PDB file of C-alpha atoms and ligand atoms in Angstrom:
ATOM      1  CA  MET I   1      81.584  65.421 110.279  1.00 77.00           C
ATOM      2  CA  THR I   2      84.955  65.294 112.046  1.00 92.00           C
ATOM      3  CA  LYS I   3      87.885  66.618 110.107  1.00 96.00           C
ATOM      4  CA  PRO I   4      91.044  64.528 109.726  1.00 96.00           C
ATOM      5  CA  PRO I   5      94.058  65.748 111.753  1.00 98.00           C
ATOM      6  CA  LEU I   6      96.873  67.541 109.928  1.00 98.00           C
ATOM      7  CA  THR I   7     100.117  69.107 111.106  1.00 98.00           C
ATOM      8  CA  LEU I   8     101.086  72.251 109.235  1.00 98.00           C
ATOM      9  CA  TYR I   9     104.778  73.075 109.461  1.00 98.00           C
ATOM     10  CA  LEU I  10     105.386  76.758 108.805  1.00 98.00           C
ATOM     11  CA  ALA I  11     108.872  77.673 107.682  1.00 98.00           C
ATOM     12  CA  ALA I  12     110.464  80.695 109.318  1.00 98.00           C
ATOM     13  CA  PRO I  13     111.698  82.886 107.792  1.00 98.00           C
ATOM     14  CA  ARG I  14     109.304  82.857 104.832  1.00 98.00           C
ATOM     15  CA  GLY I  15     107.751  85.419 102.510  1.00 97.00           C
ATOM     16  CA  PHE I  16     108.616  89.089 102.193  1.00 97.00           C
ATOM     17  CA  CYS I  17     112.262  90.156 102.379  1.00 97.00           C
ATOM     18  CA  ALA I  18     113.561  93.644 103.104  1.00 98.00           C
ATOM     19  CA  GLY I  19     114.155  94.392  99.401  1.00 97.00           C
ATOM     20  CA  VAL I  20     110.594  93.535  98.409  1.00 97.00           C
ATOM     21  CA  ASP I  21     109.146  95.412 101.351  1.00 97.00           C
ATOM     22  CA  ARG I  22     111.147  98.508 100.363  1.00 98.00           C
ATOM     23  CA  ALA I  23     110.184  98.268  96.673  1.00 97.00           C
ATOM     24  CA  ILE I  24     106.455  98.135  97.486  1.00 97.00           C
ATOM     25  CA  LYS I  25     106.835 101.037  99.930  1.00 98.00           C
ATOM     26  CA  ILE I  26     108.570 103.045  97.199  1.00 98.00           C
ATOM     27  CA  VAL I  27     105.603 102.664  94.833  1.00 98.00           C
ATOM     28  CA  GLU I  28     103.103 103.492  97.581  1.00 98.00           C
ATOM     29  CA  MET I  29     105.071 106.555  98.698  1.00 97.00           C
ATOM     30  CA  ALA I  30     105.520 107.719  95.099  1.00 98.00           C
ATOM     31  CA  LEU I  31     101.757 107.510  94.577  1.00 98.00           C
ATOM     32  CA  ARG I  32     101.206 109.569  97.726  1.00 96.00           C
ATOM     33  CA  LYS I  33     103.838 112.117  96.747  1.00 96.00           C
ATOM     34  CA  TRP I  34     103.078 112.591  93.057  1.00 97.00           C
ATOM     35  CA  GLY I  35      99.553 111.162  92.705  1.00 97.00           C
ATOM     36  CA  ALA I  36      98.441 108.647  90.068  1.00 98.00           C
ATOM     37  CA  PRO I  37      99.537 107.516  87.625  1.00 98.00           C
ATOM     38  CA  VAL I  38     103.030 106.479  88.617  1.00 98.00           C
ATOM     39  CA  TYR I  39     104.721 104.236  86.064  1.00 98.00           C
ATOM     40  CA  VAL I  40     106.636 101.112  87.093  1.00 98.00           C
ATOM     41  CA  ARG I  41     109.043  99.487  84.682  1.00 97.00           C
ATOM     42  CA  HIS I  42     108.515  95.707  85.015  1.00 95.00           C
ATOM     43  CA  GLU I  43     106.546  94.039  87.842  1.00 95.00           C
ATOM     44  CA  ILE I  44     107.896  95.814  90.926  1.00 92.00           C
ATOM     45  CA  VAL I  45     108.221  92.364  92.552  1.00 94.00           C
ATOM     46  CA  HIS I  46     107.217  89.031  91.043  1.00 93.00           C
ATOM     47  CA  ASN I  47     103.781  88.641  92.595  1.00 95.00           C
ATOM     48  CA  LYS I  48     100.469  89.188  90.817  1.00 94.00           C
ATOM     49  CA  PHE I  49      98.570  89.924  94.040  1.00 95.00           C
ATOM     50  CA  VAL I  50     101.026  92.698  94.958  1.00 96.00           C
ATOM     51  CA  VAL I  51     101.082  94.104  91.419  1.00 97.00           C
ATOM     52  CA  ASP I  52      97.264  94.072  91.140  1.00 97.00           C
ATOM     53  CA  GLY I  53      96.974  95.860  94.507  1.00 97.00           C
ATOM     54  CA  LEU I  54      99.346  98.619  93.395  1.00 98.00           C
ATOM     55  CA  ARG I  55      97.617  98.877  90.019  1.00 98.00           C
ATOM     56  CA  GLU I  56      94.341  99.547  91.834  1.00 98.00           C
ATOM     57  CA  LYS I  57      96.054 102.420  93.673  1.00 98.00           C
ATOM     58  CA  GLY I  58      97.195 103.989  90.389  1.00 98.00           C
ATOM     59  CA  ALA I  59     100.468 102.305  89.404  1.00 98.00           C
ATOM     60  CA  VAL I  60     100.840 101.554  85.700  1.00 98.00           C
ATOM     61  CA  PHE I  61     103.120  98.615  84.893  1.00 97.00           C
ATOM     62  CA  VAL I  62     105.072  98.683  81.641  1.00 97.00           C
ATOM     63  CA  GLU I  63     107.958  96.618  80.301  1.00 96.00           C
ATOM     64  CA  GLU I  64     109.999  99.374  78.659  1.00 95.00           C
ATOM     65  CA  LEU I  65     110.788 102.979  79.481  1.00 96.00           C
ATOM     66  CA  GLU I  66     109.571 104.153  76.071  1.00 96.00           C
ATOM     67  CA  GLU I  67     106.024 103.198  77.154  1.00 97.00           C
ATOM     68  CA  CYS I  68     106.136 105.881  79.901  1.00 97.00           C
ATOM     69  CA  PRO I  69     105.174 109.490  79.221  1.00 97.00           C
ATOM     70  CA  PRO I  70     108.057 111.854  80.037  1.00 95.00           C
ATOM     71  CA  ASP I  71     105.986 113.928  82.453  1.00 96.00           C
ATOM     72  CA  ARG I  72     105.103 111.159  84.940  1.00 97.00           C
ATOM     73  CA  PRO I  73     107.435 109.557  87.519  1.00 98.00           C
ATOM     74  CA  VAL I  74     108.779 106.087  86.769  1.00 98.00           C
ATOM     75  CA  ILE I  75     110.043 103.480  89.212  1.00 98.00           C
ATOM     76  CA  PHE I  76     112.539 100.728  88.394  1.00 97.00           C
ATOM     77  CA  SER I  77     111.786  97.315  89.892  1.00 96.00           C
ATOM     78  CA  ALA I  78     113.570  95.579  92.792  1.00 96.00           C
ATOM     79  CA  HIS I  79     115.425  93.305  90.353  1.00 96.00           C
ATOM     80  CA  GLY I  80     117.582  96.143  89.003  1.00 97.00           C
ATOM     81  CA  VAL I  81     117.971  97.599  85.529  1.00 97.00           C
ATOM     82  CA  PRO I  82     120.757  97.897  82.945  1.00 97.00           C
ATOM     83  CA  LYS I  83     122.678 101.168  83.225  1.00 97.00           C
ATOM     84  CA  ALA I  84     121.173 102.367  79.941  1.00 97.00           C
ATOM     85  CA  VAL I  85     117.703 102.631  81.529  1.00 98.00           C
ATOM     86  CA  PRO I  86     118.328 105.372  84.142  1.00 97.00           C
ATOM     87  CA  ALA I  87     120.603 107.073  81.585  1.00 97.00           C
ATOM     88  CA  GLU I  88     117.714 107.220  79.125  1.00 97.00           C
ATOM     89  CA  ALA I  89     115.311 108.438  81.835  1.00 97.00           C
ATOM     90  CA  ALA I  90     117.770 111.236  82.671  1.00 97.00           C
ATOM     91  CA  ARG I  91     118.134 112.115  78.980  1.00 97.00           C
ATOM     92  CA  ARG I  92     114.332 112.421  78.747  1.00 96.00           C
ATOM     93  CA  GLU I  93     114.415 114.545  81.937  1.00 97.00           C
ATOM     94  CA  MET I  94     112.034 112.162  83.682  1.00 97.00           C
ATOM     95  CA  VAL I  95     111.559 111.881  87.430  1.00 97.00           C
ATOM     96  CA  TYR I  96     112.651 108.347  88.297  1.00 97.00           C
ATOM     97  CA  VAL I  97     113.109 106.346  91.474  1.00 98.00           C
ATOM     98  CA  ASP I  98     115.256 103.249  91.542  1.00 97.00           C
ATOM     99  CA  ALA I  99     113.708 100.483  93.674  1.00 98.00           C
ATOM    100  CA  THR I 100     116.589  98.099  92.956  1.00 98.00           C
ATOM    101  CA  CYS I 101     117.237  96.114  96.136  1.00 98.00           C
ATOM    102  CA  PRO I 102     120.412  97.400  97.810  1.00 98.00           C
ATOM    103  CA  LEU I 103     121.753  93.831  97.778  1.00 98.00           C
ATOM    104  CA  VAL I 104     121.402  93.745  93.982  1.00 98.00           C
ATOM    105  CA  SER I 105     123.015  97.200  93.741  1.00 98.00           C
ATOM    106  CA  LYS I 106     125.923  95.804  95.769  1.00 98.00           C
ATOM    107  CA  VAL I 107     126.480  93.187  93.029  1.00 98.00           C
ATOM    108  CA  HIS I 108     126.321  95.941  90.373  1.00 98.00           C
ATOM    109  CA  ILE I 109     129.037  97.846  92.251  1.00 98.00           C
ATOM    110  CA  GLU I 110     131.201  94.708  92.560  1.00 97.00           C
ATOM    111  CA  ALA I 111     130.912  94.092  88.806  1.00 98.00           C
ATOM    112  CA  ALA I 112     131.817  97.715  87.998  1.00 97.00           C
ATOM    113  CA  ARG I 113     134.824  97.577  90.346  1.00 97.00           C
ATOM    114  CA  HIS I 114     136.197  94.408  88.741  1.00 97.00           C
ATOM    115  CA  HIS I 115     135.663  95.924  85.303  1.00 98.00           C
ATOM    116  CA  GLU I 116     137.600  99.040  86.301  1.00 98.00           C
ATOM    117  CA  ASN I 117     140.421  96.748  87.389  1.00 97.00           C
ATOM    118  CA  GLY I 118     140.482  95.272  83.890  1.00 97.00           C
ATOM    119  CA  LEU I 119     138.810  91.944  84.724  1.00 97.00           C
ATOM    120  CA  GLN I 120     136.264  90.222  82.506  1.00 97.00           C
ATOM    121  CA  MET I 121     133.182  89.129  84.440  1.00 98.00           C
ATOM    122  CA  ILE I 122     131.373  85.817  84.588  1.00 98.00           C
ATOM    123  CA  MET I 123     127.860  85.966  85.987  1.00 98.00           C
ATOM    124  CA  ILE I 124     126.170  82.885  87.432  1.00 98.00           C
ATOM    125  CA  GLY I 125     122.469  83.412  86.825  1.00 98.00           C
ATOM    126  CA  HIS I 126     119.385  82.571  84.790  1.00 97.00           C
ATOM    127  CA  ALA I 127     119.294  83.846  81.203  1.00 97.00           C
ATOM    128  CA  GLY I 128     116.562  86.406  80.659  1.00 96.00           C
ATOM    129  CA  HIS I 129     115.739  86.945  84.348  1.00 96.00           C
ATOM    130  CA  PRO I 130     115.446  90.721  84.922  1.00 96.00           C
ATOM    131  CA  GLU I 131     118.112  90.674  87.630  1.00 97.00           C
ATOM    132  CA  THR I 132     120.592  88.961  85.288  1.00 98.00           C
ATOM    133  CA  VAL I 133     119.733  91.380  82.496  1.00 97.00           C
ATOM    134  CA  GLY I 134     120.185  94.304  84.909  1.00 98.00           C
ATOM    135  CA  THR I 135     123.520  93.122  86.296  1.00 98.00           C
ATOM    136  CA  MET I 136     124.943  92.227  82.878  1.00 98.00           C
ATOM    137  CA  GLY I 137     123.757  95.620  81.651  1.00 98.00           C
ATOM    138  CA  GLN I 138     126.027  97.420  84.123  1.00 98.00           C
ATOM    139  CA  LEU I 139     128.991  96.778  81.836  1.00 98.00           C
ATOM    140  CA  PRO I 140     129.552  97.117  78.099  1.00 96.00           C
ATOM    141  CA  GLU I 141     128.371  94.280  75.859  1.00 93.00           C
ATOM    142  CA  GLY I 142     130.677  91.237  75.967  1.00 90.00           C
ATOM    143  CA  GLU I 143     132.212  92.176  79.325  1.00 96.00           C
ATOM    144  CA  VAL I 144     129.895  89.839  81.290  1.00 98.00           C
ATOM    145  CA  LEU I 145     129.614  86.197  80.257  1.00 98.00           C
ATOM    146  CA  LEU I 146     126.660  84.230  81.619  1.00 98.00           C
ATOM    147  CA  VAL I 147     126.909  80.692  82.963  1.00 98.00           C
ATOM    148  CA  GLU I 148     123.853  78.826  84.208  1.00 98.00           C
ATOM    149  CA  THR I 149     125.276  75.365  84.885  1.00 98.00           C
ATOM    150  CA  VAL I 150     128.475  73.436  85.600  1.00 98.00           C
ATOM    151  CA  GLU I 151     128.394  72.333  81.934  1.00 98.00           C
ATOM    152  CA  ASP I 152     128.403  76.001  80.848  1.00 98.00           C
ATOM    153  CA  VAL I 153     131.601  76.541  82.838  1.00 98.00           C
ATOM    154  CA  ALA I 154     133.396  73.949  80.710  1.00 98.00           C
ATOM    155  CA  ARG I 155     132.261  75.732  77.530  1.00 97.00           C
ATOM    156  CA  VAL I 156     132.674  79.407  78.372  1.00 98.00           C
ATOM    157  CA  ALA I 157     135.253  81.191  76.186  1.00 97.00           C
ATOM    158  CA  VAL I 158     137.078  83.902  78.154  1.00 97.00           C
ATOM    159  CA  ARG I 159     139.488  86.617  76.997  1.00 96.00           C
ATOM    160  CA  ASP I 160     142.226  85.887  79.544  1.00 97.00           C
ATOM    161  CA  PRO I 161     141.906  83.166  82.228  1.00 98.00           C
ATOM    162  CA  GLN I 162     144.249  85.195  84.465  1.00 98.00           C
ATOM    163  CA  ARG I 163     141.992  88.263  84.486  1.00 98.00           C
ATOM    164  CA  LEU I 164     138.570  87.082  85.510  1.00 98.00           C
ATOM    165  CA  ALA I 165     136.013  87.728  88.257  1.00 98.00           C
ATOM    166  CA  PHE I 166     132.567  86.336  88.986  1.00 98.00           C
ATOM    167  CA  VAL I 167     129.299  87.560  90.475  1.00 98.00           C
ATOM    168  CA  THR I 168     125.997  85.736  90.956  1.00 98.00           C
ATOM    169  CA  GLN I 169     122.280  86.409  90.885  1.00 98.00           C
ATOM    170  CA  THR I 170     120.994  86.903  94.448  1.00 97.00           C
ATOM    171  CA  THR I 171     118.168  84.351  94.312  1.00 96.00           C
ATOM    172  CA  LEU I 172     119.923  81.158  93.215  1.00 97.00           C
ATOM    173  CA  SER I 173     120.043  77.766  94.888  1.00 97.00           C
ATOM    174  CA  VAL I 174     122.857  77.930  97.450  1.00 97.00           C
ATOM    175  CA  ASP I 175     123.870  74.299  96.784  1.00 96.00           C
ATOM    176  CA  ASP I 176     123.789  74.467  92.963  1.00 96.00           C
ATOM    177  CA  THR I 177     125.743  77.708  92.999  1.00 97.00           C
ATOM    178  CA  ALA I 178     128.442  76.225  95.243  1.00 97.00           C
ATOM    179  CA  GLY I 179     128.954  73.548  92.558  1.00 97.00           C
ATOM    180  CA  ILE I 180     129.206  76.129  89.773  1.00 98.00           C
ATOM    181  CA  VAL I 181     131.621  78.306  91.764  1.00 98.00           C
ATOM    182  CA  ALA I 182     133.784  75.231  92.452  1.00 98.00           C
ATOM    183  CA  ALA I 183     133.814  74.417  88.717  1.00 98.00           C
ATOM    184  CA  LEU I 184     134.819  78.006  87.894  1.00 98.00           C
ATOM    185  CA  GLN I 185     137.624  77.948  90.460  1.00 98.00           C
ATOM    186  CA  ALA I 186     138.849  74.579  89.161  1.00 98.00           C
ATOM    187  CA  ARG I 187     138.963  75.770  85.546  1.00 98.00           C
ATOM    188  CA  PHE I 188     140.155  79.319  86.289  1.00 98.00           C
ATOM    189  CA  PRO I 189     142.237  79.209  89.499  1.00 98.00           C
ATOM    190  CA  ALA I 190     142.979  82.958  89.268  1.00 98.00           C
ATOM    191  CA  ILE I 191     139.291  83.973  89.205  1.00 98.00           C
ATOM    192  CA  VAL I 192     138.304  86.448  91.915  1.00 97.00           C
ATOM    193  CA  GLY I 193     134.870  86.900  93.430  1.00 95.00           C
ATOM    194  CA  PRO I 194     132.883  87.273  96.622  1.00 96.00           C
ATOM    195  CA  HIS I 195     133.725  85.073  99.618  1.00 92.00           C
ATOM    196  CA  LYS I 196     131.129  82.441  98.556  1.00 92.00           C
ATOM    197  CA  GLU I 197     128.615  83.981  96.135  1.00 94.00           C
ATOM    198  CA  ASP I 198     126.201  86.942  96.064  1.00 97.00           C
ATOM    199  CA  ILE I 199     123.097  85.014  97.147  1.00 97.00           C
ATOM    200  CA  CYS I 200     121.273  87.280  99.588  1.00 97.00           C
ATOM    201  CA  TYR I 201     120.429  86.642 103.242  1.00 97.00           C
ATOM    202  CA  ALA I 202     116.717  86.219 102.442  1.00 97.00           C
ATOM    203  CA  THR I 203     117.268  83.558  99.780  1.00 97.00           C
ATOM    204  CA  THR I 204     119.744  81.695 102.003  1.00 98.00           C
ATOM    205  CA  ASN I 205     117.516  81.812 105.086  1.00 98.00           C
ATOM    206  CA  ARG I 206     114.390  80.648 103.223  1.00 98.00           C
ATOM    207  CA  GLN I 207     116.284  77.724 101.704  1.00 98.00           C
ATOM    208  CA  GLU I 208     117.728  76.755 105.110  1.00 98.00           C
ATOM    209  CA  ALA I 209     114.255  76.765 106.696  1.00 98.00           C
ATOM    210  CA  VAL I 210     112.942  74.538 103.894  1.00 98.00           C
ATOM    211  CA  LYS I 211     115.815  72.094 104.402  1.00 98.00           C
ATOM    212  CA  ALA I 212     114.839  71.787 108.066  1.00 98.00           C
ATOM    213  CA  MET I 213     111.107  71.513 107.364  1.00 98.00           C
ATOM    214  CA  ALA I 214     110.874  69.414 104.202  1.00 97.00           C
ATOM    215  CA  PRO I 215     112.119  66.061 105.559  1.00 95.00           C
ATOM    216  CA  ARG I 216     109.372  66.120 108.252  1.00 96.00           C
ATOM    217  CA  ALA I 217     106.507  66.899 105.893  1.00 97.00           C
ATOM    218  CA  ASP I 218     104.533  64.499 103.690  1.00 97.00           C
ATOM    219  CA  ALA I 219     104.027  67.353 101.233  1.00 98.00           C
ATOM    220  CA  MET I 220     105.213  70.917 100.848  1.00 98.00           C
ATOM    221  CA  LEU I 221     103.691  74.018  99.310  1.00 98.00           C
ATOM    222  CA  VAL I 222     105.593  77.135  98.325  1.00 98.00           C
ATOM    223  CA  VAL I 223     103.414  80.219  98.036  1.00 98.00           C
ATOM    224  CA  GLY I 224     104.877  82.207  95.175  1.00 97.00           C
ATOM    225  CA  ALA I 225     104.720  83.100  91.514  1.00 95.00           C
ATOM    226  CA  PRO I 226     106.015  80.965  88.636  1.00 95.00           C
ATOM    227  CA  ASN I 227     108.296  83.817  87.485  1.00 93.00           C
ATOM    228  CA  SER I 228     109.758  84.240  90.987  1.00 95.00           C
ATOM    229  CA  SER I 229     113.256  82.746  90.904  1.00 94.00           C
ATOM    230  CA  ASN I 230     113.633  82.378  94.664  1.00 95.00           C
ATOM    231  CA  SER I 231     110.206  80.668  94.960  1.00 96.00           C
ATOM    232  CA  GLN I 232     111.109  78.139  92.255  1.00 96.00           C
ATOM    233  CA  ARG I 233     114.369  77.406  94.078  1.00 97.00           C
ATOM    234  CA  LEU I 234     112.424  76.694  97.298  1.00 98.00           C
ATOM    235  CA  VAL I 235     110.410  74.004  95.485  1.00 98.00           C
ATOM    236  CA  GLU I 236     113.647  72.379  94.236  1.00 97.00           C
ATOM    237  CA  VAL I 237     115.289  72.612  97.664  1.00 98.00           C
ATOM    238  CA  GLY I 238     112.210  70.981  99.247  1.00 98.00           C
ATOM    239  CA  ARG I 239     112.268  68.072  96.810  1.00 97.00           C
ATOM    240  CA  ARG I 240     115.995  67.539  97.260  1.00 96.00           C
ATOM    241  CA  ALA I 241     115.645  67.680 101.042  1.00 96.00           C
ATOM    242  CA  GLY I 242     113.381  64.649 100.833  1.00 93.00           C
ATOM    243  CA  CYS I 243     109.844  65.904 100.390  1.00 95.00           C
ATOM    244  CA  ALA I 244     108.326  63.806  97.604  1.00 89.00           C
ATOM    245  CA  TYR I 245     105.549  66.296  96.814  1.00 97.00           C
ATOM    246  CA  ALA I 246     106.638  69.945  96.653  1.00 98.00           C
ATOM    247  CA  GLN I 247     104.562  72.364  94.599  1.00 98.00           C
ATOM    248  CA  LEU I 248     104.344  76.067  93.893  1.00 98.00           C
ATOM    249  CA  VAL I 249     100.933  77.674  94.482  1.00 98.00           C
ATOM    250  CA  MET I 250     100.098  81.303  93.822  1.00 97.00           C
ATOM    251  CA  ARG I 251      97.022  81.204  96.053  1.00 97.00           C
ATOM    252  CA  ALA I 252      94.829  78.748  97.969  1.00 98.00           C
ATOM    253  CA  GLY I 253      92.765  78.175  94.814  1.00 98.00           C
ATOM    254  CA  ASP I 254      95.790  76.506  93.170  1.00 98.00           C
ATOM    255  CA  ILE I 255      96.081  73.717  95.775  1.00 98.00           C
ATOM    256  CA  ASP I 256      95.575  70.283  94.229  1.00 98.00           C
ATOM    257  CA  TRP I 257      93.577  68.702  97.068  1.00 98.00           C
ATOM    258  CA  ARG I 258      93.384  65.332  95.327  1.00 97.00           C
ATOM    259  CA  ALA I 259      97.189  65.074  95.279  1.00 97.00           C
ATOM    260  CA  LEU I 260      97.207  65.714  99.041  1.00 97.00           C
ATOM    261  CA  GLU I 261      94.736  62.933  99.921  1.00 95.00           C
ATOM    262  CA  GLY I 262      95.861  60.753 102.830  1.00 94.00           C
ATOM    263  CA  ILE I 263      98.676  62.990 104.043  1.00 96.00           C
ATOM    264  CA  GLY I 264      99.267  63.774 107.731  1.00 97.00           C
ATOM    265  CA  SER I 265     101.529  66.815 107.456  1.00 98.00           C
ATOM    266  CA  VAL I 266     102.225  69.671 105.076  1.00 98.00           C
ATOM    267  CA  GLY I 267     105.111  72.140 105.092  1.00 98.00           C
ATOM    268  CA  ILE I 268     104.358  75.685 104.006  1.00 98.00           C
ATOM    269  CA  THR I 269     106.740  78.424 102.998  1.00 98.00           C
ATOM    270  CA  ALA I 270     106.641  81.427 100.678  1.00 98.00           C
ATOM    271  CA  GLY I 271     109.007  83.126  98.276  1.00 97.00           C
ATOM    272  CA  ALA I 272     110.436  86.558  99.076  1.00 97.00           C
ATOM    273  CA  SER I 273     107.801  88.337  96.985  1.00 96.00           C
ATOM    274  CA  ALA I 274     104.736  86.577  98.462  1.00 97.00           C
ATOM    275  CA  PRO I 275     102.759  88.537 101.078  1.00 97.00           C
ATOM    276  CA  GLU I 276     101.794  86.933 104.398  1.00 96.00           C
ATOM    277  CA  VAL I 277      98.089  87.401 103.596  1.00 97.00           C
ATOM    278  CA  LEU I 278      98.402  84.742 100.860  1.00 98.00           C
ATOM    279  CA  ILE I 279     100.055  82.336 103.311  1.00 98.00           C
ATOM    280  CA  GLU I 280      97.176  82.924 105.722  1.00 98.00           C
ATOM    281  CA  GLU I 281      94.735  82.223 102.895  1.00 98.00           C
ATOM    282  CA  VAL I 282      96.453  78.865 102.301  1.00 98.00           C
ATOM    283  CA  ILE I 283      96.398  78.026 106.033  1.00 98.00           C
ATOM    284  CA  ASP I 284      92.683  78.900 106.200  1.00 98.00           C
ATOM    285  CA  ALA I 285      92.005  76.597 103.244  1.00 98.00           C
ATOM    286  CA  PHE I 286      93.628  73.745 105.199  1.00 98.00           C
ATOM    287  CA  ARG I 287      91.663  74.648 108.337  1.00 98.00           C
ATOM    288  CA  ALA I 288      88.438  74.357 106.339  1.00 98.00           C
ATOM    289  CA  ARG I 289      89.263  70.734 105.460  1.00 97.00           C
ATOM    290  CA  TYR I 290      91.419  69.465 108.341  1.00 98.00           C
ATOM    291  CA  ASP I 291      91.787  69.697 112.086  1.00 98.00           C
ATOM    292  CA  VAL I 292      95.002  71.688 111.845  1.00 98.00           C
ATOM    293  CA  THR I 293      97.889  71.934 114.307  1.00 98.00           C
ATOM    294  CA  VAL I 294     100.439  74.588 113.317  1.00 98.00           C
ATOM    295  CA  GLU I 295     104.116  74.141 114.183  1.00 98.00           C
ATOM    296  CA  GLU I 296     106.696  76.724 113.202  1.00 98.00           C
ATOM    297  CA  VAL I 297     110.094  75.484 111.978  1.00 98.00           C
ATOM    298  CA  GLU I 298     112.379  78.420 112.651  1.00 98.00           C
ATOM    299  CA  THR I 299     116.006  78.367 111.519  1.00 98.00           C
ATOM    300  CA  ALA I 300     116.818  82.098 111.622  1.00 98.00           C
ATOM    301  CA  GLN I 301     115.461  85.461 112.697  1.00 97.00           C
ATOM    302  CA  GLU I 302     115.602  88.453 110.394  1.00 98.00           C
ATOM    303  CA  ASN I 303     115.656  92.128 111.253  1.00 97.00           C
ATOM    304  CA  VAL I 304     116.949  93.617 108.007  1.00 98.00           C
ATOM    305  CA  GLU I 305     115.345  96.855 106.871  1.00 97.00           C
ATOM    306  CA  PHE I 306     116.306  99.115 103.967  1.00 98.00           C
ATOM    307  CA  LYS I 307     115.597 102.839 103.803  1.00 97.00           C
ATOM    308  CA  VAL I 308     113.603 104.227 100.882  1.00 97.00           C
ATOM    309  CA  PRO I 309     115.400 106.769  98.651  1.00 97.00           C
ATOM    310  CA  ARG I 310     115.633 110.290 100.074  1.00 95.00           C
ATOM    311  CA  VAL I 311     113.478 111.856  97.339  1.00 94.00           C
ATOM    312  CA  LEU I 312     110.481 110.017  98.801  1.00 95.00           C
ATOM    313  CA  ARG I 313     111.229 111.082 102.358  1.00 89.00           C
ATOM    314  CA  GLU I 314     111.205 114.751 101.371  1.00 84.00           C
ATOM    315  CA  PRO I 315     107.929 116.641 101.010  1.00 77.00           C
ATOM    316  CA  ALA I 316     106.662 117.190  97.435  1.00 71.00           C
TER     317      ALA I 316
HETATM  318  S1  SF4 E   1     115.404  88.362  97.510  1.00 68.42           S
HETATM  319 FE1  SF4 E   1     117.287  89.266  98.367  1.00 68.42          FE
HETATM  320  S2  SF4 E   1     118.185  90.463  96.708  1.00 68.42           S
HETATM  321 FE2  SF4 E   1     116.038  90.028  96.139  1.00 68.42          FE
HETATM  322  S3  SF4 E   1     114.873  91.777  96.870  1.00 68.42           S
HETATM  323 FE3  SF4 E   1     114.874  90.282  98.511  1.00 68.42          FE
HETATM  324  S4  SF4 E   1     116.614  90.827  99.841  1.00 68.42           S
HETATM  325 FE4  SF4 E   1     116.888  91.852  97.874  1.00 68.42          FE
END
């Protein structure tokens, strides 16, 4: 039986970013250095496949530090942690390694600097997301106010409109955030902040590639996890860029083939925590059903790499 033709557009860049790559390396190197078990507070990155792979090698994932025994190393996830967490690990004399992405740490430093200068902070982010919790937890309670939407900006009650600064989560929608920043600047003209926002290069580049790819594709799939903020944003960006059907899939098994009936092209991308092997699995699933032609839609090239902490580069 002949297979129907299908063009697969592959967004580039897609998938793993430098922060995720570093965080996974940190867990692997810690396992080599100290042996199993190594404890990891929160999913090191938001991807079940990655987490399951590390669990098989001896990583134990917990949500809170108190679940870790004091005599085993603990690693903090790429999303960052409130200041109280490493402080507690130090108090318990634990060996800990911070896998917070350096681009998240940069936001922590910005927030601390503004606080030292006497400014109250506003954070643009998603309530409850570990990165938001981590960034807000850099400063004392009440010093960081969270806004999620333009409507929140109208409601937020600040101490002094003349002494304000803002930071953002790194994985937000570039376009939505621009609207929220504009609303903040309109209501609080004296507010200080980064040049545009703190959205990282990887989030920006993946959204740009989707904007270029989505209008050409009859449907679009984002390989990623439901709790991955940057993956969810890619689905939204795809829909807004004109792709009527944009869905998140964790793996090939999640593809709704019935919904794709009759299409001639599909765009594929992946969130920053999704490994390339899962993208290949999705492509192979299409190859099994269609006569596939792959076309890459490249909007940027990335060569960012972050070093792992020195403690892991030194012999045990
Ligand atoms: S998405 Fe951006 S901020 Fe998050 S880990 Fe990757 S590079 Fe770092």
